[in-house]
GROMACS .gro file of C-alpha atoms in nm:
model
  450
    1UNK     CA    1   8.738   1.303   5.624
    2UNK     CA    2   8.747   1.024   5.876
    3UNK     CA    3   8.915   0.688   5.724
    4UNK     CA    4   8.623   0.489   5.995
    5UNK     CA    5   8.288   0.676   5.792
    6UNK     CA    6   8.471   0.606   5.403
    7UNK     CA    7   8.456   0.263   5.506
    8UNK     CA    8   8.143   0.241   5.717
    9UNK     CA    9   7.979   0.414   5.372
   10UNK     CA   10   8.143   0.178   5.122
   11UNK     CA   11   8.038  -0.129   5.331
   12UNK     CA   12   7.706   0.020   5.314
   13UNK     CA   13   7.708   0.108   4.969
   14UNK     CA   14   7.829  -0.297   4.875
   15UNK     CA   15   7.504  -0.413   5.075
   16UNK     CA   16   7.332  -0.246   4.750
   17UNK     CA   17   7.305  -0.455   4.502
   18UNK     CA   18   7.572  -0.709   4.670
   19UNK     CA   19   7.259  -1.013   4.662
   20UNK     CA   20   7.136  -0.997   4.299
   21UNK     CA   21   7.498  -0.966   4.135
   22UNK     CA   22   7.545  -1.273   4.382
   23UNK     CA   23   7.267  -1.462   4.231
   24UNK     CA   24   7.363  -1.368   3.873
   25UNK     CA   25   7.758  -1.521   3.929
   26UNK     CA   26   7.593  -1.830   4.110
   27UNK     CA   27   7.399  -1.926   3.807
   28UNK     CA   28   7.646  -2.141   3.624
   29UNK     CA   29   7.650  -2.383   3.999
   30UNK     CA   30   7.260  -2.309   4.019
   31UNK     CA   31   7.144  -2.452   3.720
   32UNK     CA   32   7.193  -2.782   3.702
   33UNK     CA   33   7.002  -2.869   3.978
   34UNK     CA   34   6.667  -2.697   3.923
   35UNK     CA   35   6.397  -2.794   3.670
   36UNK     CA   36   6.380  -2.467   3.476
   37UNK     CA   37   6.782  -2.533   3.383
   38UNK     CA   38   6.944  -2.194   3.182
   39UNK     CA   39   6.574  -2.052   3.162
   40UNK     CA   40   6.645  -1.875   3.516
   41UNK     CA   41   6.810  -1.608   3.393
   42UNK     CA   42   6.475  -1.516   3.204
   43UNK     CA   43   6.299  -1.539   3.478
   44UNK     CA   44   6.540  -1.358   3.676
   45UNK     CA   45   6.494  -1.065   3.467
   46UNK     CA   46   6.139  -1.069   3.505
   47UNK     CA   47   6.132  -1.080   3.847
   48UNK     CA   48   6.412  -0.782   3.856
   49UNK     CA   49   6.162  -0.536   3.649
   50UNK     CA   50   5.863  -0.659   3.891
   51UNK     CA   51   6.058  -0.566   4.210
   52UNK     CA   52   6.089  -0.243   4.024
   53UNK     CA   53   5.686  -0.181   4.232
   54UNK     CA   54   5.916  -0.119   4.527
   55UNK     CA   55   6.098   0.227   4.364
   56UNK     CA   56   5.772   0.308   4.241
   57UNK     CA   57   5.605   0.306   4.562
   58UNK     CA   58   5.870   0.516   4.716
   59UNK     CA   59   5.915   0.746   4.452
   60UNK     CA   60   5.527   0.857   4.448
   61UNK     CA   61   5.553   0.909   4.817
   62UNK     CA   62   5.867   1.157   4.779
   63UNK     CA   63   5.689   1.297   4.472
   64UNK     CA   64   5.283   1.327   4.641
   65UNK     CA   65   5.396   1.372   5.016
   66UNK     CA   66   5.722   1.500   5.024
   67UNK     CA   67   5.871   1.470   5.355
   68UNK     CA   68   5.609   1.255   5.488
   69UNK     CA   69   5.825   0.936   5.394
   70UNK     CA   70   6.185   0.848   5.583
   71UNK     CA   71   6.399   0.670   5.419
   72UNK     CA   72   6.584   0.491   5.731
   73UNK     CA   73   6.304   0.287   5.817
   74UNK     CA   74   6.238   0.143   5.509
   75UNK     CA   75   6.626   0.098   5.457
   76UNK     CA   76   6.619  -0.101   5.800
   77UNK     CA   77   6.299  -0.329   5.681
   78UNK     CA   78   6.471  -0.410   5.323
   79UNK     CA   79   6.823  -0.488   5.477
   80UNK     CA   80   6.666  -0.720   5.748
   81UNK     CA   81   6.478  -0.893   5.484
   82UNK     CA   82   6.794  -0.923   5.224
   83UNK     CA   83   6.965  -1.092   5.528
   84UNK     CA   84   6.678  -1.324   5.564
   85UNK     CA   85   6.633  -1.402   5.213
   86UNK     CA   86   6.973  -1.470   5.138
   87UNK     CA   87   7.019  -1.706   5.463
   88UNK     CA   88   6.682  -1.918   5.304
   89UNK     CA   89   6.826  -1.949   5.023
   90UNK     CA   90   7.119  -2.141   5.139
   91UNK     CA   91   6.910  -2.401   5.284
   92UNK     CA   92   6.582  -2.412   4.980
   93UNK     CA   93   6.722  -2.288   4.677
   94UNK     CA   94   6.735  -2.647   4.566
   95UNK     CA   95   6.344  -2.727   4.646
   96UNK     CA   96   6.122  -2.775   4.368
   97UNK     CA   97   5.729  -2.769   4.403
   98UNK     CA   98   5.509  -2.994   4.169
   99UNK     CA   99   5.238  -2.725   3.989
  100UNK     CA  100   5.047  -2.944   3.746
  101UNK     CA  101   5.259  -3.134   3.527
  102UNK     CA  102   5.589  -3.027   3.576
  103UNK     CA  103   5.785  -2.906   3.883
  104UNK     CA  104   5.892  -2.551   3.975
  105UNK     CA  105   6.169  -2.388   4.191
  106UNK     CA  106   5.929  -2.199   4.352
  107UNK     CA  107   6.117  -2.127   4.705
  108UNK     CA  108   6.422  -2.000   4.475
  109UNK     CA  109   6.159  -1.796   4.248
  110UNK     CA  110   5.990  -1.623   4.552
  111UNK     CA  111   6.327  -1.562   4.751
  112UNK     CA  112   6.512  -1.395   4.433
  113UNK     CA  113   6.145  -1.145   4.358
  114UNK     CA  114   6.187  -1.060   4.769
  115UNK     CA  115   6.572  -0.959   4.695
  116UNK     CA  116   6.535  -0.801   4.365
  117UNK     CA  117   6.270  -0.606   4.609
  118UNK     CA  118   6.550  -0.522   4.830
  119UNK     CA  119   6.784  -0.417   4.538
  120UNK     CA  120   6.580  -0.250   4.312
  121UNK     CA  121   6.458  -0.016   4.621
  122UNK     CA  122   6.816   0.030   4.757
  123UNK     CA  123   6.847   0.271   4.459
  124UNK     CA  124   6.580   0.528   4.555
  125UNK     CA  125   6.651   0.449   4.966
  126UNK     CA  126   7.024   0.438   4.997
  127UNK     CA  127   7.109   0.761   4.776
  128UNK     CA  128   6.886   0.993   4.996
  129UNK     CA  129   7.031   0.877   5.320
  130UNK     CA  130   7.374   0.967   5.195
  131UNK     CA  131   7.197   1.378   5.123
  132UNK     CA  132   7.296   1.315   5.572
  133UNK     CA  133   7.610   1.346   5.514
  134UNK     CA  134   7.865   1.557   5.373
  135UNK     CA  135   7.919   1.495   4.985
  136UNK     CA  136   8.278   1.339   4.982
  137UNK     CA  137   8.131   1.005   5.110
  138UNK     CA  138   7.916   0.977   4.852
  139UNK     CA  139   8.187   0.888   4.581
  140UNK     CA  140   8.308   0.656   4.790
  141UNK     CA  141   7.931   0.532   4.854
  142UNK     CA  142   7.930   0.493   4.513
  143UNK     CA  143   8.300   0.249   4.469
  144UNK     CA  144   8.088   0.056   4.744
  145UNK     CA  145   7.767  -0.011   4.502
  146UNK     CA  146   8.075  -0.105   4.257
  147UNK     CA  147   8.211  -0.353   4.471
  148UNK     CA  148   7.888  -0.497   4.537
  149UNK     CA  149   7.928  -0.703   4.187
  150UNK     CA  150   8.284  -0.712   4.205
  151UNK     CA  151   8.304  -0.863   4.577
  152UNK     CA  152   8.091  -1.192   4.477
  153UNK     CA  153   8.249  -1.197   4.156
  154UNK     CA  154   8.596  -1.290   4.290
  155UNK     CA  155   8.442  -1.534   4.574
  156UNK     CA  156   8.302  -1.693   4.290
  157UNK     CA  157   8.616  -1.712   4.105
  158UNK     CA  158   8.773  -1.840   4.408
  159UNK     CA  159   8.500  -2.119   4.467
  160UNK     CA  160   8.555  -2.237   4.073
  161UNK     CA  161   8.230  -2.162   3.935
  162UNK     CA  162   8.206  -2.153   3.590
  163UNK     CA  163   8.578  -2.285   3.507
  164UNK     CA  164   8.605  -2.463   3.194
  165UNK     CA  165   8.835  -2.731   3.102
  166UNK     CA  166   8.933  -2.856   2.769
  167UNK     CA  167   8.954  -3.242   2.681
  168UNK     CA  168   8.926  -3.470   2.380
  169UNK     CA  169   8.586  -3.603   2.357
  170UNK     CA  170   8.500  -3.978   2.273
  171UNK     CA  171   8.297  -4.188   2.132
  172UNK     CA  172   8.172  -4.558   2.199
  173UNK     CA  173   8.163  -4.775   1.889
  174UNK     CA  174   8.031  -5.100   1.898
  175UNK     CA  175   8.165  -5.109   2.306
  176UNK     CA  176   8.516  -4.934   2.205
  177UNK     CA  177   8.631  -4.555   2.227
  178UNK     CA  178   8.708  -4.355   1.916
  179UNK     CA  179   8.908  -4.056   1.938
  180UNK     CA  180   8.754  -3.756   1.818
  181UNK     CA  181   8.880  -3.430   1.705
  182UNK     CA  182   8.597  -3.232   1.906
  183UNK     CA  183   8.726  -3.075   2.214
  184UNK     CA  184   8.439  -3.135   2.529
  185UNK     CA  185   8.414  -2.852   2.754
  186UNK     CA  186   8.416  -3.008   3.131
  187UNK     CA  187   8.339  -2.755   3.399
  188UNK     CA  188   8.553  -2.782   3.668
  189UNK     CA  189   8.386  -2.879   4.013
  190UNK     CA  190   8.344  -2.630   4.296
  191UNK     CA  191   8.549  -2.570   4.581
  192UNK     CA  192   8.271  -2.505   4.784
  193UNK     CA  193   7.875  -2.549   4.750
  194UNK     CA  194   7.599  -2.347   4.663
  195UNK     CA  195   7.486  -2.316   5.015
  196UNK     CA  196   7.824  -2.179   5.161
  197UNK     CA  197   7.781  -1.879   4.898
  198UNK     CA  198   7.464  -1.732   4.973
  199UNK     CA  199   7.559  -1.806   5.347
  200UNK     CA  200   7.844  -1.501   5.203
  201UNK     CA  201   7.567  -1.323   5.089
  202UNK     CA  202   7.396  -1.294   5.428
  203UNK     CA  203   7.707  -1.167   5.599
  204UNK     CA  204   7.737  -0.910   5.387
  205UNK     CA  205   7.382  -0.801   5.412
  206UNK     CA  206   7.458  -0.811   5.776
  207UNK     CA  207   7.767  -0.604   5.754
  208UNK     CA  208   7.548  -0.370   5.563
  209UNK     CA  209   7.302  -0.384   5.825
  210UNK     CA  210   7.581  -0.311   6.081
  211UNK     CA  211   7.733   0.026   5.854
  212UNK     CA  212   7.408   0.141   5.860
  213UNK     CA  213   7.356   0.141   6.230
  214UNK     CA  214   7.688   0.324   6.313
  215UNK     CA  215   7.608   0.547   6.020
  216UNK     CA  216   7.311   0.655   6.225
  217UNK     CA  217   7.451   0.633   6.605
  218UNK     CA  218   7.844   0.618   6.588
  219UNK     CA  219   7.953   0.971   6.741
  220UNK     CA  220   8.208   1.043   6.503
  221UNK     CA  221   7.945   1.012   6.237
  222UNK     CA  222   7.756   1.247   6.405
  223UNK     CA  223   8.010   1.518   6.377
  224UNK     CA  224   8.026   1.444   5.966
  225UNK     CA  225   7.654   1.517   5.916
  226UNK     CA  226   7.504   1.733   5.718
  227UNK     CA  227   7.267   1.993   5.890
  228UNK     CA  228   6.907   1.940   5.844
  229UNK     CA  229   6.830   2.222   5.553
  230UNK     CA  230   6.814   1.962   5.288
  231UNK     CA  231   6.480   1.850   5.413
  232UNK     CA  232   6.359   2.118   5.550
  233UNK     CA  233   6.421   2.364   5.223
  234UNK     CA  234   6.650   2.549   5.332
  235UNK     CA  235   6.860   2.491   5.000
  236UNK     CA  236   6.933   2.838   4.914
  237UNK     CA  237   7.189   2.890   5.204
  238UNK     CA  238   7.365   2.598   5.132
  239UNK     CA  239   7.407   2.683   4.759
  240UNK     CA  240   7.573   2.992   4.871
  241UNK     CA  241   7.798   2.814   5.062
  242UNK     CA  242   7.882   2.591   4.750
  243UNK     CA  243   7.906   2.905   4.577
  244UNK     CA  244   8.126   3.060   4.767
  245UNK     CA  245   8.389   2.740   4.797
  246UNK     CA  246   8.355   2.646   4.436
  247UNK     CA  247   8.607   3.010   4.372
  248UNK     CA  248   8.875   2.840   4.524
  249UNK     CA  249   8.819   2.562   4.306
  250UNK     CA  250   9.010   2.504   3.942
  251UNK     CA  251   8.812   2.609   3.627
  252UNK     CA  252   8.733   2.259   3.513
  253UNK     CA  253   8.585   2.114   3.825
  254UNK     CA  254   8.310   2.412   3.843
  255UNK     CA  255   7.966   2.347   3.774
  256UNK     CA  256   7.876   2.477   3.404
  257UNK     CA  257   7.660   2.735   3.585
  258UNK     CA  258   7.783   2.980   3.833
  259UNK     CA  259   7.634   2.881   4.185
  260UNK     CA  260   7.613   3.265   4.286
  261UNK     CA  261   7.424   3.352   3.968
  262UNK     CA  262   7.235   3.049   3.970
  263UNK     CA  263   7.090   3.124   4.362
  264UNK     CA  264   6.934   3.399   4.207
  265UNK     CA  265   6.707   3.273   3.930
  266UNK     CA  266   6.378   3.100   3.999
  267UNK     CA  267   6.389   2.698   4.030
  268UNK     CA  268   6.327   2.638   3.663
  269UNK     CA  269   6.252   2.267   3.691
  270UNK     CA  270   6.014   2.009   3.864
  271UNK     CA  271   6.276   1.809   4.006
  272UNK     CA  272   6.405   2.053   4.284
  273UNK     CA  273   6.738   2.169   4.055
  274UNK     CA  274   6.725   2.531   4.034
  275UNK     CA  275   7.080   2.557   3.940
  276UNK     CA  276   7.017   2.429   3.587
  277UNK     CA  277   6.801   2.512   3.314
  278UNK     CA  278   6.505   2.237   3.212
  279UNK     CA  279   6.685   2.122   2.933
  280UNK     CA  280   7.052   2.063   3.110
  281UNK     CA  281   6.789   1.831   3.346
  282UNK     CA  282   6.666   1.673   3.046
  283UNK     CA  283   7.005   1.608   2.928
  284UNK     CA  284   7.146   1.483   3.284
  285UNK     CA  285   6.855   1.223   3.372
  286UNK     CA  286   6.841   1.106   2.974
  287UNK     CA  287   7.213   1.028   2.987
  288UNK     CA  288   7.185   0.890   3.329
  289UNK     CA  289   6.845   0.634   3.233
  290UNK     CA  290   7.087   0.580   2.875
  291UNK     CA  291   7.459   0.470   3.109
  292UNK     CA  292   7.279   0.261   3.317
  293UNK     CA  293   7.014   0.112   3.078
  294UNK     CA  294   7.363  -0.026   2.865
  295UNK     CA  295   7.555  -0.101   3.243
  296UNK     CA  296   7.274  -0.245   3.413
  297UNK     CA  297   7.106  -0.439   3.143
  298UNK     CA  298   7.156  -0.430   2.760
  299UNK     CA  299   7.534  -0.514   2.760
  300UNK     CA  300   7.538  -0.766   3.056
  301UNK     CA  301   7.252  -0.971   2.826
  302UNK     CA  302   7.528  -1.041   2.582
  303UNK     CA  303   7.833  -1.042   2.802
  304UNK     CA  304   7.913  -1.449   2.706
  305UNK     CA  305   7.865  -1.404   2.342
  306UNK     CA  306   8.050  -1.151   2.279
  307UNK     CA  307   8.350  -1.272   2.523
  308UNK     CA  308   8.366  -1.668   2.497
  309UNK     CA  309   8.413  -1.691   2.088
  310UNK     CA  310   8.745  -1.587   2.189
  311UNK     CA  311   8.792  -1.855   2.481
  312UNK     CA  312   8.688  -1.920   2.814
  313UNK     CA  313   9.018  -1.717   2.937
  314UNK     CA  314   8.896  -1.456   2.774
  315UNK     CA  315   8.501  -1.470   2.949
  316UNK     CA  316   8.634  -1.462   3.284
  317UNK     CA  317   8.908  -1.193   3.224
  318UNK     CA  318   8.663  -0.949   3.076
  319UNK     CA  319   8.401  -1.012   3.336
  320UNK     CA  320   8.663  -0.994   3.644
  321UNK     CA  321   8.821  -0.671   3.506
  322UNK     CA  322   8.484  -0.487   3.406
  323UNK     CA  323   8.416  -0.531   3.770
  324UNK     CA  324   8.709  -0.391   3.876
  325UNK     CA  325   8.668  -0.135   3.679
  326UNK     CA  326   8.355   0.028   3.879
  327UNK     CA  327   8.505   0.120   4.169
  328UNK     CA  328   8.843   0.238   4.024
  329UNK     CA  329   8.641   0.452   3.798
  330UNK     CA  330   8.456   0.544   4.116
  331UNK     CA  331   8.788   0.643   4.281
  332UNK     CA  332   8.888   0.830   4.004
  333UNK     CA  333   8.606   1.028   4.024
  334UNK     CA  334   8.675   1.155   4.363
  335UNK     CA  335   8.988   1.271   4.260
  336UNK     CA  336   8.914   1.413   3.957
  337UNK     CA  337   8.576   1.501   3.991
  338UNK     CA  338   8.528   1.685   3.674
  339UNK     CA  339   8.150   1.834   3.632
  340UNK     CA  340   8.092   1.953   3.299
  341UNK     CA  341   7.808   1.858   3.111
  342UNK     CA  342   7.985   1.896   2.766
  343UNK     CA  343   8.263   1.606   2.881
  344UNK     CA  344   8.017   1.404   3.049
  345UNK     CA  345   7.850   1.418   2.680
  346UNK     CA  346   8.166   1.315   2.525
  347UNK     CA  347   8.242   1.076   2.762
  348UNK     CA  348   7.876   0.917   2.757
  349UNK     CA  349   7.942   0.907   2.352
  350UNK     CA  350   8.296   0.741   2.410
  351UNK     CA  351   8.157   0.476   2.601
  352UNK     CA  352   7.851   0.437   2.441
  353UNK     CA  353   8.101   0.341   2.098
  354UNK     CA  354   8.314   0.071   2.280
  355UNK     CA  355   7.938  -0.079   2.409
  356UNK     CA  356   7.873  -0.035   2.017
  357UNK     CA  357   8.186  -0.282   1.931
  358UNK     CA  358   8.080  -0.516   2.189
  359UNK     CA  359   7.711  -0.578   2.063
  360UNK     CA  360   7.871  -0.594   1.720
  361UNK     CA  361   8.087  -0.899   1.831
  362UNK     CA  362   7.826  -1.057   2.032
  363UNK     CA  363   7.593  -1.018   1.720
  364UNK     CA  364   7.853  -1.194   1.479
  365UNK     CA  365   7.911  -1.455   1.717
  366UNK     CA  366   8.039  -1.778   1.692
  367UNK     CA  367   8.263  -1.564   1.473
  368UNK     CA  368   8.314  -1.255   1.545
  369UNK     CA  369   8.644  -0.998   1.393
  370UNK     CA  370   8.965  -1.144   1.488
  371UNK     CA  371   8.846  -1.444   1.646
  372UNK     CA  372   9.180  -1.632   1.620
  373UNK     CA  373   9.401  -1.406   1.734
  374UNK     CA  374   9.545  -1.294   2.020
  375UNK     CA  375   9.496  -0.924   1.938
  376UNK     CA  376   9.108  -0.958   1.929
  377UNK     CA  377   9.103  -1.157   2.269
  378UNK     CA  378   9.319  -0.803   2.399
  379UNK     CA  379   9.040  -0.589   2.201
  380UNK     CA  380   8.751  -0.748   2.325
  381UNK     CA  381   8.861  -0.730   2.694
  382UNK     CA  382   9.017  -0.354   2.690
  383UNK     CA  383   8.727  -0.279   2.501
  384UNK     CA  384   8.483  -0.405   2.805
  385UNK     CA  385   8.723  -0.237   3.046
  386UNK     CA  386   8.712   0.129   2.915
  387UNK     CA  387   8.303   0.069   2.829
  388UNK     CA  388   8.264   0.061   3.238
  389UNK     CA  389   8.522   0.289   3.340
  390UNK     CA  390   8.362   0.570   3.149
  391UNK     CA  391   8.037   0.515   3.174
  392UNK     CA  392   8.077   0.436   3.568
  393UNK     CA  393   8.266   0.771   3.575
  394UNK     CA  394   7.983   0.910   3.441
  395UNK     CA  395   7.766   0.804   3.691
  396UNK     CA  396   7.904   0.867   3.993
  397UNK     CA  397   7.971   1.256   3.830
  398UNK     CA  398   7.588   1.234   3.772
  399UNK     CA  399   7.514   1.124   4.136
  400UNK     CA  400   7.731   1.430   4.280
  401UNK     CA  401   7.589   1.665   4.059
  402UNK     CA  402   7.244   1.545   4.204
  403UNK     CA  403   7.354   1.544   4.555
  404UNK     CA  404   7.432   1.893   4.515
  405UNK     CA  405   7.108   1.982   4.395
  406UNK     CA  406   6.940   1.825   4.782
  407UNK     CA  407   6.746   1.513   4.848
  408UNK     CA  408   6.458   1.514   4.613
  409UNK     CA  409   6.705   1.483   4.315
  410UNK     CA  410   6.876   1.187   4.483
  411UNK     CA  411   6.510   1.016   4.477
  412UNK     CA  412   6.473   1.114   4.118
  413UNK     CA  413   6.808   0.975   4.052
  414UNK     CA  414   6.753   0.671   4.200
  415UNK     CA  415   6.465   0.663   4.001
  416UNK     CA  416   6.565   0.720   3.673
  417UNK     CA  417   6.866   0.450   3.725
  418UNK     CA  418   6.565   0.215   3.818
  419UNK     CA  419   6.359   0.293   3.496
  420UNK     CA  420   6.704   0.321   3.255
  421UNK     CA  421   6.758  -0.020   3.376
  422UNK     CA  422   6.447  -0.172   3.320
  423UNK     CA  423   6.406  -0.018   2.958
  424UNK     CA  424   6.743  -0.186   2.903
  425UNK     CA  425   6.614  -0.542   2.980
  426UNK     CA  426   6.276  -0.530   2.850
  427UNK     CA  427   6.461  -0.412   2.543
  428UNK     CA  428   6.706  -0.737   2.586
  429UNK     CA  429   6.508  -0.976   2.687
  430UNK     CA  430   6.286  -1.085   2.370
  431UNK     CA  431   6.610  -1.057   2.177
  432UNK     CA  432   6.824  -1.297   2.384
  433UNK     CA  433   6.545  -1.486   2.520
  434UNK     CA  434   6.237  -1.488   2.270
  435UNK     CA  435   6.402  -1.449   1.932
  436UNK     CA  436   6.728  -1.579   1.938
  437UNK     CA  437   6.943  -1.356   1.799
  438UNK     CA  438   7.236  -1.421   1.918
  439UNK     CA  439   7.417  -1.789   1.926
  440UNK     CA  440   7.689  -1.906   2.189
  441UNK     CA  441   8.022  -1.964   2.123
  442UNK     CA  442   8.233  -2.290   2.235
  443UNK     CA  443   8.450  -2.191   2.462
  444UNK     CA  444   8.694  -2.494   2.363
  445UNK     CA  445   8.566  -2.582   1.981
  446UNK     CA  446   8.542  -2.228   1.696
  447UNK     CA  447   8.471  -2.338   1.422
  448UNK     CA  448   8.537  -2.026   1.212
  449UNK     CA  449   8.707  -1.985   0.874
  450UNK     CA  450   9.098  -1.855   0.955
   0.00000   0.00000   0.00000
């Protein structure tokens, strides 16, 4: 396993979603120099589930024309455009056009629909193109896609955005200041602008763009690739193969199916996975649509309320180490890559309660359980920690399973991650957004009873 195509396919993997999470970390700089102020994020979400047209598109082709449709051209064409998107946003993110009455960000609107595009169709592009080469650089394809929210994350940690200071507020009486009990929350300025950052974000869609050449052309990559019997159906001889390796494997990291008995039964679903029954493919896409519908969408909605009752310390710490925790749960998963649909289940469950606890807090918030203490600060971030590690494990043990099963279940997977995620927000966004239902804490004033 060549160190040179583990990185190449990480790089590639954090050219994913590397623009959007960008966008989303920006927002606290972003805002308060464009007319439609903290309503982005709405409209961000909106325009996420639109650029959803793009996965449709591609999955109809795979599903309608199989084989007609290759993946590396259209994974050339959205890169290129990510890396122009991102570079025009650096220079007209702050233009606003007048439409009627009021004035619009439109340039920032139109760029961020063209790289949720990009994004959204990364999911049912990138996945396939990995079916080209062996399956040990997918896991690690898969701690790049982690790092692709963790990477502008910690720039944007580094350039200040979002930092919070504490200071007495106060007040002007009849031309002199009163001191005031009321703590003012004063946001720290940035090291470096707005600009400079989605400049970042072009690099990196160029280093993408670079991964993804060598990953086509570098000769050493060439000696890693897979044979072409995924797309031309011969799947039968490599299951033998698989069959055949998985006896020297332990117990626990077999499929729950035996490969040899499964090779001889009849593909039994409509989704190209012969080795398991229709309701085990029930069970894997529902849990997969369920892990990222809560990653992707539902528990990011309510990351700040549940997280800055208990401080602004405790915001950023949460964030930073729930993206930390994707790839190392990614890493984990190559080592320990166990396949089992029954612990999958029980991990999905285990995750799905500490996402439970979260929603809970960010429901009761301004004052949610243990509030002043030190203890819930600790619960609330450990609790975000092990919500992404197992659930993330539980992807990427998803994704492998799929991989196994050749490249029309990678489309499929990238598809149901897609739709999962989109159910999530459209489920989120009338509660955040519409209703109300959850208030913000003050990150430097809680007024809760002790």
């Amino acid at each position: 396993m060549p160190l040179l195509i583990h990185v190449l396919a990480c790089l590639f993997g954090m050219g994913s979603w590397v623009a959007i999470n960008g966008m989303w970390v920006e927002l606290p700089l972003i805002v308060p120099d464009i007319p439609e102020g903290w309503y982005l994020p709405s409209y961000l979400t909106v325009l996420i589930q639109m650029a959803n047209i793009g996965p449709l598109f591609i999955t109809l082709m795979h599903r309608f024309r199989p084989g007609v449709l290759d993946e590396r051209p259209v994974i050339y064409g959205i890169v290129v455009l990510g890396i122009i998107a991102t570079f025009l946003l650096a220079f007209f993110w702050k233009h606003s056009v007048p439409i009627g009455s009021s004035s619009h960000s439109v340039p920032l609107l139109v760029l961020s629909f063209l790289l949720s595009v990009v994004d959204c169709t990364s999911s049912v592009t990138f996945l396939p193109f990995m079916m080209r080469l062996r399956p040990q650089y997918l896991t690690t394809y898969f701690a790049g896609e982690g790092l692709s929210g963790l990477v502008p994350a910690l720039v944007a940690l580094i350039q200040g955005v979002g930092v919070v200071h504490c200071q007495n507020a106060t007040l002007t009486i009849n031309g002199s200041h009163v001191g005031s009990d009321e703590l003012q929350a004063v946001y720290q300025p940035a090291k470096f602008s707005a600009q400079v950052f989605f400049m970042f974000l072009s690099a990196m869609m160029v280093v993408c763009l670079v991964s993804f050449i060598l990953l086509n052309h570098h000769p050493a990559v060439a000696r890693e690739r897979q044979n072409d019997r995924y797309f031309g159906g011969d799947l039968e001889r490599e299951k033998r193969e698989q069959g055949l390796s998985l006896h020297a494997q332990t117990p626990e990291q077999k499929p729950m199916i035996d490969p040899l008995e499964a090779i001889k039964r009849e593909p039994r679903s409509t989704f190209g996975m012969g080795t398991y029954s229709s309701l085990e493919v029930v069970f894997i896409f529902v849990v997969l649509a369920w892990v990222n519908a809560l990653t992707n969408a539902v528990l990011p909605a309510v990351q700040s309320y549940s997280c800055l009752p208990y401080g602004n310390k405790a915001y950023h710490l949460a964030a930073t180490m729930a993206a930390v925790a994707n790839p190392v749960a990614c890493f984990i998963a190559m080592f320990v890559p166990v396949r089992s649909l029954v612990f999958l289940g029980f991990l999905t469950v285990f995750g799905t309660g500490f996402g439970a606890y979260i929603m809970a807090m960010a429901a009761l918030s301004p004052c949610p359980l243990l509030v002043h203490s030190a203890s819930g600060t600790a619960i609330i971030v450990a609790a975000w920690i092990l919500f992404v590690l197992s659930l993330s494990y539980v992807k990427v043990i998803i994704g492998v399973i799929l991989r196994d099963e050749g490249h029309s279940a990678l489309v499929w997977c990238g598809a149901v991650v897609q739709l999962g995620s989109m159910l999530g927000a459209l489920s989120m966004f009338p509660l955040v957004s519409v209703y109300g239902l959850f208030k913000s804490g003050d990150a430097c004033n809680t007024k809760c009873p002790r």
